[in-house]
Amino acid sequence: MLSSTVAAIRPADAAAAAQARDRQARMTKPAGSLGVLEDLSIRLAGLAGECPPPLPEPAAVAVFAGDHGVHAQGVTPWPQEVTGQMVANFLAGGAVVNAFAAQMGASVTVVDVGVAVPPAAGAGLLERNVRRGTRDMTVEPAMTRDEAVAAIEVGITVAQELVAAGHRALLTGDMGIANTTASAALVAAFTGADAAAVTGAGTGVDAETLARKTDVVRRALARHGRLTDPVEVLAAVGGLEHAAIAGFVLGAAAERVPVILDGVIAGSAALAAAALAPDCLDAVVAGHRSTEPGHGVALEHLGLTPLVDLSLRLGEGTGAVLALPIVQASVRALRDVATFDSAGVTEKQ
């Protein structure tokens, strides 16, 4: 499935993008006055292969949940069982992402790809567990290669299922205590950045814990050496939810549907997806910029401009959901705004 999905990802349609660019220049507004929204609508036309592209609605958030063996290194004060408890909270509709998604009219699907304690079944839960949490990446690879591929393929399958159900915008969400530690390791591995430059406070750790967390990332990277195969990088220092989000991005790109990234967990996973299939970035929209330092490094490496910057560091998909109406507005403007000719408005001389 991974190989066939990567093979299905094609570059943006240059003709559709050119048509969108031409229409933007003829719309009843000063050229360039919509800034990033113009560029975004052009990208989405190229992705869809038509101008205007389909409205990116309805939208679906997929919250991929997994636990991390590196939690044993004391990188966070939060107990590991919070991952499963928050899964239950998502299913009950009590998390921030649920509130934001309700505001934006997006659905929320929770995917157990690696939660340590099996969550209770409930509406909105997909049980796709690959293993009950990763191993400690400072001691051994967090996953085997087969486990990493299986988690990637979970993400691909979820993307395919959501698109088949009629969704035209996919949003990344995540849950996993200690997952910002794995994210920092992934960003450092894929970009070459120093551990100190990409490791942040995560859920709000103190200075002592942050120093320990940074050292853990540095030791994990040293333990596994320089890896060049993206799947091996994911297996060595990533999380099951990171691998699944990478697959989710690849699946969206293969289906020619935009995928809006959330914060540092999604950004680090997108590095893996882009390493596997660079053209997948034509489908990727950076929803926001997290306060986690590794997120900015990842976005710069990917060449993505975040749509909003609200000093968020929650995860769950919250930043991606807040960016959704901006993405939708960019397409609606391209589709609905009159041109100077059609409106009978005189252009500037």
mmCIF file of C-alpha atoms in Angstrom:
data_model
loop_
_atom_site.group_PDB
_atom_site.id
_atom_site.type_symbol
_atom_site.label_atom_id
_atom_site.label_comp_id
_atom_site.label_asym_id
_atom_site.label_seq_id
_atom_site.Cartn_x
_atom_site.Cartn_y
_atom_site.Cartn_z
ATOM 1 C CA MET A 1 0.000 0.000 0.000
ATOM 2 C CA LEU A 2 2.783 2.456 0.840
ATOM 3 C CA SER A 3 4.521 1.912 -2.490
ATOM 4 C CA SER A 4 1.330 2.218 -4.533
ATOM 5 C CA THR A 5 0.297 5.359 -2.664
ATOM 6 C CA VAL A 6 3.638 7.047 -3.255
ATOM 7 C CA ALA A 7 3.432 6.059 -6.932
ATOM 8 C CA ALA A 8 -0.037 7.650 -7.180
ATOM 9 C CA ILE A 9 1.161 11.067 -6.000
ATOM 10 C CA ARG A 10 1.583 13.362 -8.984
ATOM 11 C CA PRO A 11 2.855 16.939 -9.276
ATOM 12 C CA ALA A 12 0.412 19.833 -9.310
ATOM 13 C CA ASP A 13 -1.411 20.486 -12.577
ATOM 14 C CA ALA A 14 0.440 23.457 -14.094
ATOM 15 C CA ALA A 15 -2.384 24.379 -16.463
ATOM 16 C CA ALA A 16 -5.007 24.585 -13.706
ATOM 17 C CA ALA A 17 -2.632 26.613 -11.543
ATOM 18 C CA ALA A 18 -1.985 29.009 -14.430
ATOM 19 C CA GLN A 19 -5.723 29.386 -15.007
ATOM 20 C CA ALA A 20 -6.205 30.225 -11.319
ATOM 21 C CA ARG A 21 -3.355 32.729 -11.431
ATOM 22 C CA ASP A 22 -4.912 34.418 -14.455
ATOM 23 C CA ARG A 23 -8.323 34.581 -12.773
ATOM 24 C CA GLN A 24 -6.805 36.097 -9.633
ATOM 25 C CA ALA A 25 -5.340 38.854 -11.798
ATOM 26 C CA ARG A 26 -8.780 39.629 -13.329
ATOM 27 C CA MET A 27 -10.875 39.533 -10.137
ATOM 28 C CA THR A 28 -12.458 42.776 -8.862
ATOM 29 C CA LYS A 29 -9.662 43.675 -6.477
ATOM 30 C CA PRO A 30 -6.135 45.021 -6.762
ATOM 31 C CA ALA A 31 -3.793 42.276 -7.951
ATOM 32 C CA GLY A 32 -2.082 40.609 -5.010
ATOM 33 C CA SER A 33 -4.368 42.223 -2.436
ATOM 34 C CA LEU A 34 -5.424 38.878 -0.963
ATOM 35 C CA GLY A 35 -1.802 37.979 -0.289
ATOM 36 C CA VAL A 36 -1.295 34.426 0.901
ATOM 37 C CA LEU A 37 -4.892 33.532 0.053
ATOM 38 C CA GLU A 38 -4.198 34.067 -3.640
ATOM 39 C CA ASP A 39 -1.196 31.766 -3.564
ATOM 40 C CA LEU A 40 -3.191 29.197 -1.602
ATOM 41 C CA SER A 41 -6.101 29.174 -4.070
ATOM 42 C CA ILE A 42 -3.658 28.737 -6.953
ATOM 43 C CA ARG A 43 -2.002 25.809 -5.176
ATOM 44 C CA LEU A 44 -5.357 24.166 -4.509
ATOM 45 C CA ALA A 45 -6.373 24.566 -8.153
ATOM 46 C CA GLY A 46 -3.138 22.859 -9.176
ATOM 47 C CA LEU A 47 -3.813 20.071 -6.689
ATOM 48 C CA ALA A 48 -7.354 19.479 -7.932
ATOM 49 C CA GLY A 49 -6.427 19.887 -11.594
ATOM 50 C CA GLU A 50 -9.262 22.343 -12.174
ATOM 51 C CA CYS A 51 -10.070 26.005 -11.673
ATOM 52 C CA PRO A 52 -11.780 26.781 -9.459
ATOM 53 C CA PRO A 53 -11.028 23.747 -7.276
ATOM 54 C CA PRO A 54 -13.793 22.083 -5.259
ATOM 55 C CA LEU A 55 -14.632 23.814 -1.997
ATOM 56 C CA PRO A 56 -12.647 22.071 0.774
ATOM 57 C CA GLU A 57 -15.746 20.966 2.626
ATOM 58 C CA PRO A 58 -16.954 18.967 4.399
ATOM 59 C CA ALA A 59 -13.829 18.643 6.513
ATOM 60 C CA ALA A 60 -12.670 15.834 8.781
ATOM 61 C CA VAL A 61 -10.146 15.883 11.621
ATOM 62 C CA ALA A 62 -8.345 12.614 12.275
ATOM 63 C CA VAL A 63 -6.801 12.496 15.759
ATOM 64 C CA PHE A 64 -4.125 9.792 15.768
ATOM 65 C CA ALA A 65 -3.283 8.600 19.282
ATOM 66 C CA GLY A 66 -0.263 6.671 20.530
ATOM 67 C CA ASP A 67 1.977 6.223 23.551
ATOM 68 C CA HIS A 68 5.750 6.472 23.793
ATOM 69 C CA GLY A 69 8.340 4.319 25.509
ATOM 70 C CA VAL A 70 10.596 7.350 25.956
ATOM 71 C CA HIS A 71 8.125 8.507 28.604
ATOM 72 C CA ALA A 72 10.212 6.372 30.997
ATOM 73 C CA GLN A 73 13.034 8.926 30.685
ATOM 74 C CA GLY A 74 11.089 11.559 32.635
ATOM 75 C CA VAL A 75 10.526 13.957 29.740
ATOM 76 C CA THR A 76 7.109 15.089 30.963
ATOM 77 C CA PRO A 77 5.312 15.385 34.302
ATOM 78 C CA TRP A 78 2.101 14.010 32.777
ATOM 79 C CA PRO A 79 1.414 10.304 33.441
ATOM 80 C CA GLN A 80 1.157 8.056 30.406
ATOM 81 C CA GLU A 81 -2.423 7.049 31.131
ATOM 82 C CA VAL A 82 -3.526 10.566 30.154
ATOM 83 C CA THR A 83 -3.294 9.498 26.490
ATOM 84 C CA GLY A 84 -6.096 6.975 26.883
ATOM 85 C CA GLN A 85 -8.078 9.291 29.122
ATOM 86 C CA MET A 86 -7.936 12.030 26.500
ATOM 87 C CA VAL A 87 -9.069 9.570 23.836
ATOM 88 C CA ALA A 88 -12.178 9.035 25.969
ATOM 89 C CA ASN A 89 -12.543 12.806 26.285
ATOM 90 C CA PHE A 90 -12.402 13.231 22.495
ATOM 91 C CA LEU A 91 -15.068 10.581 22.054
ATOM 92 C CA ALA A 92 -17.251 12.307 24.652
ATOM 93 C CA GLY A 93 -16.870 15.617 22.813
ATOM 94 C CA GLY A 94 -15.145 17.339 25.721
ATOM 95 C CA ALA A 95 -11.778 18.370 24.263
ATOM 96 C CA VAL A 96 -10.796 21.698 22.715
ATOM 97 C CA VAL A 97 -10.602 20.146 19.255
ATOM 98 C CA ASN A 98 -14.225 19.029 19.631
ATOM 99 C CA ALA A 99 -15.323 22.559 20.490
ATOM 100 C CA PHE A 100 -13.394 24.101 17.606
ATOM 101 C CA ALA A 101 -14.521 21.434 15.139
ATOM 102 C CA ALA A 102 -18.164 22.013 16.099
ATOM 103 C CA GLN A 103 -17.681 25.724 15.445
ATOM 104 C CA MET A 104 -16.208 25.019 11.988
ATOM 105 C CA GLY A 105 -18.575 22.201 11.019
ATOM 106 C CA ALA A 106 -15.830 19.557 10.885
ATOM 107 C CA SER A 107 -16.141 15.957 12.031
ATOM 108 C CA VAL A 108 -13.698 14.392 14.499
ATOM 109 C CA THR A 109 -12.460 10.824 14.157
ATOM 110 C CA VAL A 110 -10.122 9.337 16.752
ATOM 111 C CA VAL A 111 -7.696 6.648 15.610
ATOM 112 C CA ASP A 112 -6.025 4.372 18.164
ATOM 113 C CA VAL A 113 -2.814 3.554 16.355
ATOM 114 C CA GLY A 114 -0.650 2.988 19.430
ATOM 115 C CA VAL A 115 -2.382 3.692 22.756
ATOM 116 C CA ALA A 116 -0.882 1.631 25.588
ATOM 117 C CA VAL A 117 -4.168 0.781 27.293
ATOM 118 C CA PRO A 118 -7.002 -0.218 24.937
ATOM 119 C CA PRO A 119 -9.624 2.561 25.013
ATOM 120 C CA ALA A 120 -13.278 1.731 25.430
ATOM 121 C CA ALA A 121 -15.139 1.445 22.151
ATOM 122 C CA GLY A 122 -17.243 4.413 21.182
ATOM 123 C CA ALA A 123 -18.725 6.264 18.245
ATOM 124 C CA GLY A 124 -15.971 8.031 16.375
ATOM 125 C CA LEU A 125 -13.183 5.640 17.400
ATOM 126 C CA LEU A 126 -11.220 3.635 14.851
ATOM 127 C CA GLU A 127 -9.338 0.761 16.466
ATOM 128 C CA ARG A 128 -6.225 0.418 14.293
ATOM 129 C CA ASN A 129 -3.628 -0.302 16.977
ATOM 130 C CA VAL A 130 -0.279 -1.465 15.597
ATOM 131 C CA ARG A 131 1.325 -1.995 19.005
ATOM 132 C CA ARG A 132 0.615 -0.807 22.549
ATOM 133 C CA GLY A 133 3.022 2.117 22.559
ATOM 134 C CA THR A 134 6.521 2.449 21.155
ATOM 135 C CA ARG A 135 9.755 1.282 22.747
ATOM 136 C CA ASP A 136 12.199 3.650 24.472
ATOM 137 C CA MET A 137 14.138 5.255 21.622
ATOM 138 C CA THR A 138 17.143 5.933 23.858
ATOM 139 C CA VAL A 139 17.584 2.171 24.309
ATOM 140 C CA GLU A 140 16.432 0.677 20.990
ATOM 141 C CA PRO A 141 14.439 1.670 17.911
ATOM 142 C CA ALA A 142 10.992 2.913 18.877
ATOM 143 C CA MET A 143 9.462 0.598 16.259
ATOM 144 C CA THR A 144 10.519 -2.106 13.892
ATOM 145 C CA ARG A 145 10.437 -1.183 10.232
ATOM 146 C CA ASP A 146 7.374 -3.372 9.732
ATOM 147 C CA GLU A 147 5.566 -1.607 12.570
ATOM 148 C CA ALA A 148 6.434 1.803 11.126
ATOM 149 C CA VAL A 149 5.129 0.779 7.699
ATOM 150 C CA ALA A 150 1.979 -0.641 9.267
ATOM 151 C CA ALA A 151 1.356 2.653 11.089
ATOM 152 C CA ILE A 152 1.968 4.644 7.887
ATOM 153 C CA GLU A 153 -0.560 2.445 6.126
ATOM 154 C CA VAL A 154 -3.089 3.069 8.909
ATOM 155 C CA GLY A 155 -2.855 6.754 8.057
ATOM 156 C CA ILE A 156 -3.186 6.103 4.330
ATOM 157 C CA THR A 157 -6.262 3.951 4.887
ATOM 158 C CA VAL A 158 -7.940 6.525 7.152
ATOM 159 C CA ALA A 159 -7.366 9.223 4.527
ATOM 160 C CA GLN A 160 -8.850 6.990 1.831
ATOM 161 C CA GLU A 161 -11.873 6.165 3.972
ATOM 162 C CA LEU A 162 -12.586 9.790 4.835
ATOM 163 C CA VAL A 163 -12.330 10.871 1.199
ATOM 164 C CA ALA A 164 -14.547 7.973 0.117
ATOM 165 C CA ALA A 165 -17.092 9.182 2.684
ATOM 166 C CA GLY A 166 -17.212 12.537 0.889
ATOM 167 C CA HIS A 167 -14.760 14.705 2.816
ATOM 168 C CA ARG A 168 -12.866 17.260 0.735
ATOM 169 C CA ALA A 169 -10.485 18.560 3.385
ATOM 170 C CA LEU A 170 -8.487 16.461 5.842
ATOM 171 C CA LEU A 171 -7.003 17.872 9.043
ATOM 172 C CA THR A 172 -4.319 16.286 11.202
ATOM 173 C CA GLY A 173 -4.801 15.764 14.930
ATOM 174 C CA ASP A 174 -2.713 13.924 17.501
ATOM 175 C CA MET A 175 -2.629 12.723 21.075
ATOM 176 C CA GLY A 176 0.274 11.080 22.866
ATOM 177 C CA ILE A 177 1.977 11.947 26.131
ATOM 178 C CA ALA A 178 5.720 12.513 25.389
ATOM 179 C CA ASN A 179 5.116 12.921 21.665
ATOM 180 C CA THR A 180 6.873 16.298 21.473
ATOM 181 C CA THR A 181 10.080 14.487 22.463
ATOM 182 C CA ALA A 182 9.737 12.158 19.487
ATOM 183 C CA SER A 183 8.797 15.137 17.320
ATOM 184 C CA ALA A 184 11.984 16.965 18.279
ATOM 185 C CA ALA A 185 14.050 13.895 17.432
ATOM 186 C CA LEU A 186 12.336 13.571 14.055
ATOM 187 C CA VAL A 187 12.836 17.240 13.182
ATOM 188 C CA ALA A 188 16.510 17.044 14.131
ATOM 189 C CA ALA A 189 16.983 13.826 12.155
ATOM 190 C CA PHE A 190 15.329 15.140 8.994
ATOM 191 C CA THR A 191 16.730 18.690 9.040
ATOM 192 C CA GLY A 192 20.117 18.274 10.710
ATOM 193 C CA ALA A 193 19.224 20.840 13.375
ATOM 194 C CA ASP A 194 20.731 20.563 16.845
ATOM 195 C CA ALA A 195 18.600 18.967 19.547
ATOM 196 C CA ALA A 196 18.596 22.180 21.601
ATOM 197 C CA ALA A 197 17.212 24.151 18.654
ATOM 198 C CA VAL A 198 14.186 21.897 18.160
ATOM 199 C CA THR A 199 13.252 20.740 21.669
ATOM 200 C CA GLY A 200 10.613 22.770 23.476
ATOM 201 C CA ALA A 201 8.525 22.837 26.621
ATOM 202 C CA GLY A 202 5.738 20.712 25.166
ATOM 203 C CA THR A 203 2.979 20.539 27.753
ATOM 204 C CA GLY A 204 4.765 23.163 29.842
ATOM 205 C CA VAL A 205 7.750 21.498 31.511
ATOM 206 C CA ASP A 206 10.113 23.346 33.829
ATOM 207 C CA ALA A 207 13.711 24.226 32.990
ATOM 208 C CA GLU A 208 15.125 21.098 34.611
ATOM 209 C CA THR A 209 12.784 18.800 32.679
ATOM 210 C CA LEU A 210 13.455 20.683 29.439
ATOM 211 C CA ALA A 211 17.200 20.125 29.912
ATOM 212 C CA ARG A 212 16.567 16.423 30.516
ATOM 213 C CA LYS A 213 14.279 16.250 27.490
ATOM 214 C CA THR A 214 16.898 17.879 25.269
ATOM 215 C CA ASP A 215 19.513 15.441 26.492
ATOM 216 C CA VAL A 216 17.157 12.540 25.791
ATOM 217 C CA VAL A 217 16.683 13.734 22.206
ATOM 218 C CA ARG A 218 20.432 14.126 21.777
ATOM 219 C CA ARG A 219 21.116 10.642 23.190
ATOM 220 C CA ALA A 220 18.452 9.049 20.997
ATOM 221 C CA LEU A 221 19.924 10.621 17.880
ATOM 222 C CA ALA A 222 23.413 9.466 18.850
ATOM 223 C CA ARG A 223 22.123 5.989 19.638
ATOM 224 C CA HIS A 224 20.771 5.447 16.121
ATOM 225 C CA GLY A 225 23.367 7.332 14.087
ATOM 226 C CA ARG A 226 22.694 9.016 10.766
ATOM 227 C CA LEU A 227 19.777 7.412 8.929
ATOM 228 C CA THR A 228 18.775 8.263 5.368
ATOM 229 C CA ASP A 229 15.712 6.076 4.793
ATOM 230 C CA PRO A 230 12.603 8.020 5.964
ATOM 231 C CA VAL A 231 10.885 4.877 7.224
ATOM 232 C CA GLU A 232 13.966 3.918 9.234
ATOM 233 C CA VAL A 233 14.011 7.409 10.782
ATOM 234 C CA LEU A 234 10.380 7.035 11.809
ATOM 235 C CA ALA A 235 11.069 3.581 13.200
ATOM 236 C CA ALA A 236 14.116 4.719 15.165
ATOM 237 C CA VAL A 237 12.828 7.858 16.899
ATOM 238 C CA GLY A 238 9.227 8.466 15.838
ATOM 239 C CA GLY A 239 5.880 7.600 17.299
ATOM 240 C CA LEU A 240 3.107 5.450 15.938
ATOM 241 C CA GLU A 241 0.957 8.575 15.560
ATOM 242 C CA HIS A 242 3.783 10.328 13.692
ATOM 243 C CA ALA A 243 3.997 7.462 11.215
ATOM 244 C CA ALA A 244 0.218 7.411 10.818
ATOM 245 C CA ILE A 245 0.089 11.171 10.192
ATOM 246 C CA ALA A 246 2.824 10.794 7.566
ATOM 247 C CA GLY A 247 0.625 8.194 5.894
ATOM 248 C CA PHE A 248 -2.411 10.448 6.257
ATOM 249 C CA VAL A 249 -0.550 13.188 4.361
ATOM 250 C CA LEU A 250 0.485 10.738 1.648
ATOM 251 C CA GLY A 251 -3.052 9.372 1.374
ATOM 252 C CA ALA A 252 -4.538 12.862 1.039
ATOM 253 C CA ALA A 253 -2.000 13.773 -1.647
ATOM 254 C CA ALA A 254 -2.732 10.618 -3.614
ATOM 255 C CA GLU A 255 -6.453 11.441 -3.452
ATOM 256 C CA ARG A 256 -5.752 15.066 -4.557
ATOM 257 C CA VAL A 257 -7.430 16.421 -1.415
ATOM 258 C CA PRO A 258 -5.841 19.172 0.718
ATOM 259 C CA VAL A 259 -4.520 18.224 4.136
ATOM 260 C CA ILE A 260 -4.169 20.931 6.785
ATOM 261 C CA LEU A 261 -1.359 20.359 9.259
ATOM 262 C CA ASP A 262 -1.622 21.156 12.940
ATOM 263 C CA GLY A 263 1.515 21.788 15.015
ATOM 264 C CA VAL A 264 4.901 20.254 15.703
ATOM 265 C CA ILE A 265 3.737 16.636 15.723
ATOM 266 C CA ALA A 266 2.155 17.056 12.292
ATOM 267 C CA GLY A 267 5.099 19.110 11.052
ATOM 268 C CA SER A 268 7.604 16.439 12.037
ATOM 269 C CA ALA A 269 5.441 13.752 10.421
ATOM 270 C CA ALA A 270 5.182 15.832 7.241
ATOM 271 C CA LEU A 271 8.981 15.818 7.029
ATOM 272 C CA ALA A 272 8.806 12.045 6.721
ATOM 273 C CA ALA A 273 6.003 12.200 4.163
ATOM 274 C CA ALA A 274 7.906 14.741 2.055
ATOM 275 C CA ALA A 275 11.058 12.619 2.211
ATOM 276 C CA LEU A 276 9.048 9.674 0.882
ATOM 277 C CA ALA A 277 7.192 11.648 -1.814
ATOM 278 C CA PRO A 278 8.238 15.301 -2.299
ATOM 279 C CA ASP A 279 5.220 16.047 -4.512
ATOM 280 C CA CYS A 280 2.912 15.370 -1.562
ATOM 281 C CA LEU A 281 3.644 18.925 -0.410
ATOM 282 C CA ASP A 282 1.360 20.209 -3.170
ATOM 283 C CA ALA A 283 -1.508 18.953 -0.993
ATOM 284 C CA VAL A 284 -0.172 20.285 2.308
ATOM 285 C CA VAL A 285 -1.313 23.476 4.032
ATOM 286 C CA ALA A 286 0.380 24.665 7.232
ATOM 287 C CA GLY A 287 -2.529 25.573 9.479
ATOM 288 C CA HIS A 288 -0.572 27.482 12.103
ATOM 289 C CA ARG A 289 2.802 28.054 13.701
ATOM 290 C CA SER A 290 3.245 26.408 17.096
ATOM 291 C CA THR A 291 5.370 27.929 19.850
ATOM 292 C CA GLU A 292 7.370 24.689 19.855
ATOM 293 C CA PRO A 293 10.755 25.626 18.334
ATOM 294 C CA GLY A 294 10.944 22.472 16.248
ATOM 295 C CA HIS A 295 7.795 23.431 14.395
ATOM 296 C CA GLY A 296 9.320 26.556 12.886
ATOM 297 C CA VAL A 297 12.374 24.558 11.819
ATOM 298 C CA ALA A 298 10.148 21.929 10.195
ATOM 299 C CA LEU A 299 8.009 24.505 8.353
ATOM 300 C CA GLU A 300 11.072 26.286 7.020
ATOM 301 C CA HIS A 301 12.555 23.007 5.810
ATOM 302 C CA LEU A 302 9.260 22.135 4.103
ATOM 303 C CA GLY A 303 8.892 25.602 2.571
ATOM 304 C CA LEU A 304 5.431 26.088 4.104
ATOM 305 C CA THR A 305 3.924 29.374 5.292
ATOM 306 C CA PRO A 306 1.595 28.999 8.302
ATOM 307 C CA LEU A 307 -1.801 30.651 7.954
ATOM 308 C CA VAL A 308 -2.166 31.755 11.581
ATOM 309 C CA ASP A 309 0.164 32.373 14.506
ATOM 310 C CA LEU A 310 -1.745 32.408 17.797
ATOM 311 C CA SER A 311 0.963 31.134 20.193
ATOM 312 C CA LEU A 312 -0.726 27.741 20.330
ATOM 313 C CA ARG A 313 0.952 24.567 21.589
ATOM 314 C CA LEU A 314 -2.003 22.328 22.379
ATOM 315 C CA GLY A 315 -2.028 19.838 19.546
ATOM 316 C CA GLU A 316 -5.148 17.698 19.006
ATOM 317 C CA GLY A 317 -5.665 19.392 15.621
ATOM 318 C CA THR A 318 -6.800 22.690 17.143
ATOM 319 C CA GLY A 319 -4.585 24.951 15.021
ATOM 320 C CA ALA A 320 -5.522 23.106 11.850
ATOM 321 C CA VAL A 321 -9.231 23.524 12.606
ATOM 322 C CA LEU A 322 -8.839 27.252 13.230
ATOM 323 C CA ALA A 323 -7.171 27.600 9.820
ATOM 324 C CA LEU A 324 -9.932 25.692 8.017
ATOM 325 C CA PRO A 325 -12.211 28.675 7.228
ATOM 326 C CA ILE A 326 -9.228 30.551 5.795
ATOM 327 C CA VAL A 327 -8.514 27.682 3.420
ATOM 328 C CA GLN A 328 -12.175 27.519 2.470
ATOM 329 C CA ALA A 329 -12.354 31.298 1.961
ATOM 330 C CA SER A 330 -9.412 31.227 -0.438
ATOM 331 C CA VAL A 331 -11.280 28.825 -2.726
ATOM 332 C CA ARG A 332 -14.619 30.580 -2.346
ATOM 333 C CA ALA A 333 -13.053 33.891 -3.389
ATOM 334 C CA LEU A 334 -11.496 32.321 -6.470
ATOM 335 C CA ARG A 335 -14.833 30.747 -7.378
ATOM 336 C CA ASP A 336 -17.323 33.478 -6.514
ATOM 337 C CA VAL A 337 -15.679 36.892 -6.902
ATOM 338 C CA ALA A 338 -16.548 38.554 -10.202
ATOM 339 C CA THR A 339 -13.955 39.571 -12.747
ATOM 340 C CA PHE A 340 -13.652 43.142 -14.006
ATOM 341 C CA ASP A 341 -15.208 42.099 -17.324
ATOM 342 C CA SER A 342 -18.150 40.208 -15.838
ATOM 343 C CA ALA A 343 -18.958 42.933 -13.301
ATOM 344 C CA GLY A 344 -18.512 45.835 -15.671
ATOM 345 C CA VAL A 345 -15.919 47.421 -13.387
ATOM 346 C CA THR A 346 -13.266 49.600 -14.986
ATOM 347 C CA GLU A 347 -9.728 48.414 -14.393
ATOM 348 C CA LYS A 348 -6.897 50.731 -13.418
ATOM 349 C CA GLN A 349 -5.096 52.460 -16.265
#
